[in-house]
CSV table of C-alpha atoms and ligand atoms in Angstrom, one decimal:
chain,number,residue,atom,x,y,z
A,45,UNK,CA,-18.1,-17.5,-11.2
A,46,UNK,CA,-14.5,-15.9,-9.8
A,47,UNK,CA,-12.7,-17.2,-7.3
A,48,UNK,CA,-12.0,-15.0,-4.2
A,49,UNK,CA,-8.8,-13.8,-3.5
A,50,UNK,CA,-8.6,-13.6,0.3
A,51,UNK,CA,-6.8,-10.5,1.1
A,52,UNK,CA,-8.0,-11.1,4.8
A,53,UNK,CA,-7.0,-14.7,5.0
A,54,UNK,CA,-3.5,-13.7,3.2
A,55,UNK,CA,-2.9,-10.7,5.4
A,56,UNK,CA,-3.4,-13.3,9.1
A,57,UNK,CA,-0.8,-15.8,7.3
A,58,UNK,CA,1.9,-13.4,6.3
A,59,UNK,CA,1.1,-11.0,9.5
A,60,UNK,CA,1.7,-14.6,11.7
A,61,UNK,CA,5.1,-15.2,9.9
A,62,UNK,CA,5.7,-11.9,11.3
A,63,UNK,CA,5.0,-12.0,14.6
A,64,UNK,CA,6.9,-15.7,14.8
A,65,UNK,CA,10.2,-13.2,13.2
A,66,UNK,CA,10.1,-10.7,15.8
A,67,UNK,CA,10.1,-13.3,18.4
A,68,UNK,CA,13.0,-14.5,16.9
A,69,UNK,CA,14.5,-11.3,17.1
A,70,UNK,CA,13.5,-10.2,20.6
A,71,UNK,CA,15.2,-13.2,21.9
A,72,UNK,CA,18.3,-11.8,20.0
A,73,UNK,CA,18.1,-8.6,21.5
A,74,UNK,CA,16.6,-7.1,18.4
A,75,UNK,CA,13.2,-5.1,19.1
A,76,UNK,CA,11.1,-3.2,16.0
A,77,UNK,CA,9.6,-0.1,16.5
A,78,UNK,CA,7.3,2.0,14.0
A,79,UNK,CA,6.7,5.6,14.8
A,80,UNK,CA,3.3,7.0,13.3
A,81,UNK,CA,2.4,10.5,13.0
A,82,UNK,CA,-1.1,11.7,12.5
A,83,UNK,CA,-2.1,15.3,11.9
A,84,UNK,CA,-5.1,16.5,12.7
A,85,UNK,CA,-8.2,14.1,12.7
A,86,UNK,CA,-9.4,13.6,9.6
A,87,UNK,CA,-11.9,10.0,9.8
A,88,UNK,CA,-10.4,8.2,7.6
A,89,UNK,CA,-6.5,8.5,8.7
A,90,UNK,CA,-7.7,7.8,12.2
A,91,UNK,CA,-9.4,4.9,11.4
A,92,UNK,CA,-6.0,3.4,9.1
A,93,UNK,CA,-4.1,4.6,11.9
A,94,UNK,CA,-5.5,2.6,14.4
A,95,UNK,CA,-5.1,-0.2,12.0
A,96,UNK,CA,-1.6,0.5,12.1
A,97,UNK,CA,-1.3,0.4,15.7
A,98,UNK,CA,-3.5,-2.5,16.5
A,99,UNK,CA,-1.2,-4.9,13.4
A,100,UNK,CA,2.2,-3.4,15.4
A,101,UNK,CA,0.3,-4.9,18.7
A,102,UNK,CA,-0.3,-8.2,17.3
A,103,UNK,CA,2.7,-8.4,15.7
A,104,UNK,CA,4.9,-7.6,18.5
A,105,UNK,CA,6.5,-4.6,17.3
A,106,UNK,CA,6.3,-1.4,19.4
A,107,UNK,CA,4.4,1.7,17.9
A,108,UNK,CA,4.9,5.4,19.1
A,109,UNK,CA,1.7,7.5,18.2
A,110,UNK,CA,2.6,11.2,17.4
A,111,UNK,CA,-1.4,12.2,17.2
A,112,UNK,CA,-0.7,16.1,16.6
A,113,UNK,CA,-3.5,19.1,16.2
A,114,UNK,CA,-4.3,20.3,12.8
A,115,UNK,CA,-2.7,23.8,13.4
A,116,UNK,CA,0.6,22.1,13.5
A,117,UNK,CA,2.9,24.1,11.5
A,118,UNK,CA,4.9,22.3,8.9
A,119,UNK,CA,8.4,23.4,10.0
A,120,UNK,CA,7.0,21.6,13.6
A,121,UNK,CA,6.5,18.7,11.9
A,122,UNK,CA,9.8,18.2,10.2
A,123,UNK,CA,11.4,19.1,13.3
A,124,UNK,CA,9.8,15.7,14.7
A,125,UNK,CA,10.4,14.3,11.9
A,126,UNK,CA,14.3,15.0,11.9
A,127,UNK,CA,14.1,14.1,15.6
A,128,UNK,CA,12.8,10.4,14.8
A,129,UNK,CA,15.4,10.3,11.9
A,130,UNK,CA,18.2,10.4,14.7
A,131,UNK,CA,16.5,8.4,17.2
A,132,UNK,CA,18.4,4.4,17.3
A,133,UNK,CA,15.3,2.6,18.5
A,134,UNK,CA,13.1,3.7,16.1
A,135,UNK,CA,13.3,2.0,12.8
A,136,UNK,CA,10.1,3.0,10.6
A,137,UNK,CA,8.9,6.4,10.7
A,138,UNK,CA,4.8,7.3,8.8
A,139,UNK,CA,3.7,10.2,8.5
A,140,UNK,CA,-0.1,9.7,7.1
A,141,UNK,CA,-1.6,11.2,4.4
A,142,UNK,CA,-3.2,13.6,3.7
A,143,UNK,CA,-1.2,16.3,5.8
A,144,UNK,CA,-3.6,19.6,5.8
A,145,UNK,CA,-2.9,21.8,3.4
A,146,UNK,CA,-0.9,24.6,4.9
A,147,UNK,CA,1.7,21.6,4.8
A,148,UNK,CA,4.2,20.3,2.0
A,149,UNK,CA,3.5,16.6,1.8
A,150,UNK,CA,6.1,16.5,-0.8
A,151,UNK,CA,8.7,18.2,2.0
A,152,UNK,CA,7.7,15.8,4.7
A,153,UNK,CA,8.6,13.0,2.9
A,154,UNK,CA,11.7,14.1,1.6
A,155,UNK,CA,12.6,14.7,4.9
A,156,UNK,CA,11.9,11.0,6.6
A,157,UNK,CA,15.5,9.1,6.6
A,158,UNK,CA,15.3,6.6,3.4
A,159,UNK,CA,16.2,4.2,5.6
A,160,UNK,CA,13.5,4.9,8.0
A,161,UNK,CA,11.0,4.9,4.6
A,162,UNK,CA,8.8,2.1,5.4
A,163,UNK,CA,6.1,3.8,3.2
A,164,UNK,CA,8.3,4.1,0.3
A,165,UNK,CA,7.3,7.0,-0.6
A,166,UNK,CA,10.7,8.6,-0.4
A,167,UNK,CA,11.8,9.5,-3.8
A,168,UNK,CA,15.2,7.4,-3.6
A,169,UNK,CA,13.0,4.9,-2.4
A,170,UNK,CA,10.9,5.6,-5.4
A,171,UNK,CA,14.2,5.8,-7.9
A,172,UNK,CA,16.0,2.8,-6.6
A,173,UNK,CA,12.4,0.5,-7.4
A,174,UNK,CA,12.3,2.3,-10.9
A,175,UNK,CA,15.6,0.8,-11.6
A,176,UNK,CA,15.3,-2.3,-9.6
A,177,UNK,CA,17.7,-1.7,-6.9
A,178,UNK,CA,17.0,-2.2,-3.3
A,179,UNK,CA,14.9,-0.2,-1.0
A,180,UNK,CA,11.1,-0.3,0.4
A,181,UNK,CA,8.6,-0.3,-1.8
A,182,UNK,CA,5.2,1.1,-1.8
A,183,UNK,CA,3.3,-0.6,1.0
A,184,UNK,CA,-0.3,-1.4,-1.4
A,185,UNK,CA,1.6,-2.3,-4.5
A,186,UNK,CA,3.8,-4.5,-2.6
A,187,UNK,CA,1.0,-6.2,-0.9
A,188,UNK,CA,-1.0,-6.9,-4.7
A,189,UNK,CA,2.1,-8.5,-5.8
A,190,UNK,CA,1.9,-10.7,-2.7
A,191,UNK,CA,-1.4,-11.7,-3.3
A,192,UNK,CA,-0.7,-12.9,-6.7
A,193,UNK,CA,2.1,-14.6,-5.6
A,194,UNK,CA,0.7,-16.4,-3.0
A,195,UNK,CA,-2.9,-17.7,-5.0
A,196,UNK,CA,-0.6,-19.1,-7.4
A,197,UNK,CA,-1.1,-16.8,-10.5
A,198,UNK,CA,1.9,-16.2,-13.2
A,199,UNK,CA,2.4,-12.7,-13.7
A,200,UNK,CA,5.6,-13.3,-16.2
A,201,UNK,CA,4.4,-12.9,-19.6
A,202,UNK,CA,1.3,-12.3,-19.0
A,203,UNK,CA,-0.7,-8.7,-20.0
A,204,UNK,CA,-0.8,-6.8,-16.9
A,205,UNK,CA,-2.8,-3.5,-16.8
A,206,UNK,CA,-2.9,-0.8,-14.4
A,207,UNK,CA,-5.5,1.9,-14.4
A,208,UNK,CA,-4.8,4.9,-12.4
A,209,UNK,CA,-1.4,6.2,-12.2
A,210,UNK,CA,-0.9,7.7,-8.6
A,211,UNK,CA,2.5,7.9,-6.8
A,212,UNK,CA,1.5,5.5,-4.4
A,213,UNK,CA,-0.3,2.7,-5.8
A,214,UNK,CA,-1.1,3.2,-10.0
A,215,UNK,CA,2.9,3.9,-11.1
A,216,UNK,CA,4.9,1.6,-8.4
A,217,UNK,CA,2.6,-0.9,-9.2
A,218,UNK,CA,3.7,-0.6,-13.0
A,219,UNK,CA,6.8,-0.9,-11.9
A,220,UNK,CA,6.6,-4.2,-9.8
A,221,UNK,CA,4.5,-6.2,-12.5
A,222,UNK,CA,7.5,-4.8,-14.7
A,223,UNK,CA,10.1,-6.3,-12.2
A,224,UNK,CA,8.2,-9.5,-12.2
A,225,UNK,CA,8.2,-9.8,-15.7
A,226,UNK,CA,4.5,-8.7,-17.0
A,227,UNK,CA,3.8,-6.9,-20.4
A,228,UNK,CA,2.9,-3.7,-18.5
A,229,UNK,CA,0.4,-1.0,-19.5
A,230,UNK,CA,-0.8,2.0,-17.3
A,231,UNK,CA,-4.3,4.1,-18.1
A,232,UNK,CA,-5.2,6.8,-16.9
A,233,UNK,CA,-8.2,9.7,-17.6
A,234,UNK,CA,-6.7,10.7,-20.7
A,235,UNK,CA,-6.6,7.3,-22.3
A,236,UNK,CA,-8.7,7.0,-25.4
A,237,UNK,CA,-10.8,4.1,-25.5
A,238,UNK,CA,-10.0,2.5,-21.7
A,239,UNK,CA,-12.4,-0.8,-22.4
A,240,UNK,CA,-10.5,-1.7,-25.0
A,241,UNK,CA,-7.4,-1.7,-23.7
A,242,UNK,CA,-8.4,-3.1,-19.8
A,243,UNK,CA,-9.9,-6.0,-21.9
A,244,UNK,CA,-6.5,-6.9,-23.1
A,245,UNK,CA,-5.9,-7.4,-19.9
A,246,UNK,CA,-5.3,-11.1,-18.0
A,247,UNK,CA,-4.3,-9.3,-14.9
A,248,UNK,CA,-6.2,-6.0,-14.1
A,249,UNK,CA,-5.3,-3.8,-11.7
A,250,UNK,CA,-7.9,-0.8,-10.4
A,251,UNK,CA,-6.9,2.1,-8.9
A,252,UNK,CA,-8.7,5.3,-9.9
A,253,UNK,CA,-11.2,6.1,-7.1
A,254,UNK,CA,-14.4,5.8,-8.5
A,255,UNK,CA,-17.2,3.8,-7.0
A,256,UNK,CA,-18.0,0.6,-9.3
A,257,UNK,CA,-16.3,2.1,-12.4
A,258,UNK,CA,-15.3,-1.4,-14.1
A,259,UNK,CA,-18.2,-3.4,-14.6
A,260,UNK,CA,-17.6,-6.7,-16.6
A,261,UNK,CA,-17.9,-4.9,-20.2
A,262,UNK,CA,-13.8,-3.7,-19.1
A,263,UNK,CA,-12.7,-7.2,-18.4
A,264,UNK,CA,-11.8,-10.5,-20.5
A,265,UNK,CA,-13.3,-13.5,-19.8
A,266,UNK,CA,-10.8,-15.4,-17.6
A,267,UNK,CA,-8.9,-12.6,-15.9
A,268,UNK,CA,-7.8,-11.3,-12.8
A,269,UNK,CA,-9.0,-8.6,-11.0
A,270,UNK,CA,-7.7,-6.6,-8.4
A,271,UNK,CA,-9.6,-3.8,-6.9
A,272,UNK,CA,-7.7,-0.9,-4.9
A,273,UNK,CA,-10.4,1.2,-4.2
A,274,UNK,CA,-12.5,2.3,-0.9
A,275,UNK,CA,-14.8,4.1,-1.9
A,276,UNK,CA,-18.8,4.5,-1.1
A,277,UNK,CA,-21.8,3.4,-3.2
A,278,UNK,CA,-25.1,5.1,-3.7
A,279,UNK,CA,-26.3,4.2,0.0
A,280,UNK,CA,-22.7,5.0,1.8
A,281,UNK,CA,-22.0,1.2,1.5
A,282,UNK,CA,-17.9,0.3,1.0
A,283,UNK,CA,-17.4,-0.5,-1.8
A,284,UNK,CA,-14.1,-1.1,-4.8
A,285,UNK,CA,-13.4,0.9,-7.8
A,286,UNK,CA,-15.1,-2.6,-9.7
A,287,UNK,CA,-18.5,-3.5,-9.8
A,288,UNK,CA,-18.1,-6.7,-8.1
A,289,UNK,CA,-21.5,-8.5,-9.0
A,290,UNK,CA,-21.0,-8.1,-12.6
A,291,UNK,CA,-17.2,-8.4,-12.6
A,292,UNK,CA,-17.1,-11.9,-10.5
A,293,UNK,CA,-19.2,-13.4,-14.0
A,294,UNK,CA,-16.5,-12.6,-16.5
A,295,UNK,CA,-13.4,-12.4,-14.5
A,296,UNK,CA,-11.4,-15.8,-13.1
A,297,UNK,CA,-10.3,-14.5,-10.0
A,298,UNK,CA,-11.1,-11.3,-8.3
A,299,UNK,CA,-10.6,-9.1,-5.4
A,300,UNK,CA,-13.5,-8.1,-2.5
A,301,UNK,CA,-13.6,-4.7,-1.0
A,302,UNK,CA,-13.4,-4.8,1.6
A,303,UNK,CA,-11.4,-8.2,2.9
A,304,UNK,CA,-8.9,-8.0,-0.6
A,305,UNK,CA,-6.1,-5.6,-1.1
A,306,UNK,CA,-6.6,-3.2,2.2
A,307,UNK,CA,-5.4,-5.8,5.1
A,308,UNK,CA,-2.6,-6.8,2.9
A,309,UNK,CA,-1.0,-2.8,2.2
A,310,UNK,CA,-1.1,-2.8,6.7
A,311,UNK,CA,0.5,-6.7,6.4
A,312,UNK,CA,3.5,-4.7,3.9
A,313,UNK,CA,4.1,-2.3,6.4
A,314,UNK,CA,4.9,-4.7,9.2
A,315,UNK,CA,7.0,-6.5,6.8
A,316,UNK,CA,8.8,-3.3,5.5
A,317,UNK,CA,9.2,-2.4,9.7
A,318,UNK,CA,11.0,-5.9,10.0
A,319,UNK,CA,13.0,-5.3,6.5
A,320,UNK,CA,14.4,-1.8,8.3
A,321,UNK,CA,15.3,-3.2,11.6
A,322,UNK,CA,17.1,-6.0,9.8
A,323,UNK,CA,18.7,-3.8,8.1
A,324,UNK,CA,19.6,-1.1,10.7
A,325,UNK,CA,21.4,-4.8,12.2
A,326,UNK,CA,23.4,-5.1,9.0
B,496,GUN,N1,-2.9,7.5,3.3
B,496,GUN,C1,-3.6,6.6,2.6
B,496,GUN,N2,-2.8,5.5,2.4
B,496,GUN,C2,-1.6,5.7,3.0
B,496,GUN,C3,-0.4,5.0,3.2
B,496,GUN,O1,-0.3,3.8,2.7
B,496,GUN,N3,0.5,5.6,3.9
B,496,GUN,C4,0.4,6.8,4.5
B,496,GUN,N4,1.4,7.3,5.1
B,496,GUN,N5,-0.7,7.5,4.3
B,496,GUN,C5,-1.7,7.0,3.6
C-alpha cells in the first residue's frame, strides 16, 4: 500500500513559515500585497479565488479583490491591469483564468509587469525558467517540486514523466524535474503507446484532465505518483486524473485529490507574493 503525500499537511507548514516571514517584515516596514482580479463568476474561479484571499488572510499579506462583471471589455481590463503595474504597494498582480472569451488571455498576461508575475505565466517568466535563470515560476509545478522535496524523494537521476503538456502545469513542470536533474519525458494525446512509457516512470506526474485516467496498469511497481487533476467522477464526486484505489497498490507513494497538489499551488503563490516584495526591496 502507498504512502500519502500530504499536500494539506505540507501546504499548513510551508504557509506557517510564511506567515512567521511577513512578520518579520512588517516589523521592518515591509508589507506584501497581492492584487486578484476575477472576471465574471464562473464557480470554479470563485471558489480558488476565495482560496486566494482567505491564504493572503492567514498569512498576513493584504489582498485587493478586483471582482469585475463578465461584460468587461478586454481593453478595460488591461487598463487595470497597467494601473496595478504602476502602483508601489502592490507587489503580485492575478488575473484568474479562464477570462471569457471576448478577452485575449494571452494579451492580459503579457501585459502584467514580470515583476509583478507571481503566476508565472508571463512569457519572460516562462523563458527565463526554460533556461534556468531567475524569475517566478508556475505556481502548481512549483508546489509538486516542493512536495517531493520535502517527503524526502530523489528526483536526480531518476525517470521522471510528465503527462499532459499545458502551459501552466504539464511543460514547466518538465522543465523543473529538468532543473532538478530528472531524466525527463513529457506525453501527451498523440503519444503512441502511453502505458508503456508512464510505466518507465519512478516519478509520474498527471496532468491531462480526465477523471481516473491512470489506473495501476500505467504505473511501475514502486513509484511515485502525483496527481494534478480536479476533476468529477461518475456521481459528481472530486476526484484526480488517477484512479486512486487501484493506483495506491502498485505505486510507493501517491498523491490524494483532494488534500495533495491543490493546497500546495495556493502555498506557491504566497511564497512567490513574498519572493516579489523581497525583491521590489532589492
Ligand atoms: N486558473 C486555474 N488555475 C489558475 C492559476 O494557478 N492561476 C490563475 N491565474 N488562474 C488559474
Amino acid at each position: 500500500m502507498a504512502e500519502l503525500i500530504d499536500g494539506k499537511k505540507i501546504s499548513q507548514e510551508i504557509k506557517d513559515e510564511l506567515k512567521e516571514k511577513v512578520a518579520e517584515l512588517k516589523e521592518q516596514g515591509i508589507s506584501i500585497c497581492l492584487a486578484v482580479i476575477q472576471v465574471g463568476n464562473n464557480p470554479a474561479s470563485t471558489v480558488y479565488v476565495g482560496n486566494k484571499k482567505k491564504a493572503c488572510a492567514y498569512i498576513g499579506i493584504e489582498s485587493l479583490a478586483y471582482e469585475l462583471p463578465e461584460e468587461t471589455t478586454e481593453e478595460e481590463l488591461l487598463n487595470l491591469v497597467r494601473e496595478l503595474n504602476e502602483k508601489k504597494e502592490v507587489n503580485g498582480i492575478l488575473v484568474q483564468l479562464p477570462l471569457p472569451k471576448h478577452i485575449d488571455e494571452d494579451k492580459v498576461i503579457k501585459t502584467i509587469s514580470p515583476e509583478k508575475d507571481v503566476d508565472g505565466f508571463h512569457p519572460q517568466s516562462v523563458g527565463a525558467l526554460s533556461i534556468g535563470q531567475k524569475g517566478f515560476v508556475s505556481c502548481t509545478p512549483a508546489g509538486i517540486i516542493e512536495l517531493l522535496k520535502r517527503s524526502g524523494i530523489e528526483i536526480a537521476g531518476r525517470e521522471c514523466v510528465v503527462v499532459g503538456r499545458s502551459n501552466i502545469v504539464g511543460k514547466p513542470m518538465a522543465l523543473l524535474l529538468l532543473r532538478e536533474n530528472g531524466t525527463v519525458t513529457v506525453c501527451h494525446s498523440r503519444t503512441k503507446d502511453l502505458k508503456e512509457v508512464t510505466r518507465r516512470a519512478d516519478i509520474l506526474i498527471v496532468a491531462i484532465g480526465k477523471a481516473k485516467f491512470v489506473d495501476a496498469d500505467y504505473i511501475k511497481d514502486g513509484a511515485v505518483v502525483i496527481d494534478v487533476g480536479m476533476d468529477r467522477d461518475e456521481n459528481g464526486k472530486l476526484c484526480g486524473d488517477v484512479d486512486f484505489e487501484s493506483a495506491e497498490k502498485k505505486a510507493a507513494a501517491i498523491t490524494p485529490v483532494p488534500g495533495g497538489v491543490g493546497p500546495m499551488t495556493i502555498a506557491m503563490l504566497m511564497h512567490n507574493c513574498v519572493e516579489s516584495a523581497l525583491m521590489s526591496q532589492e
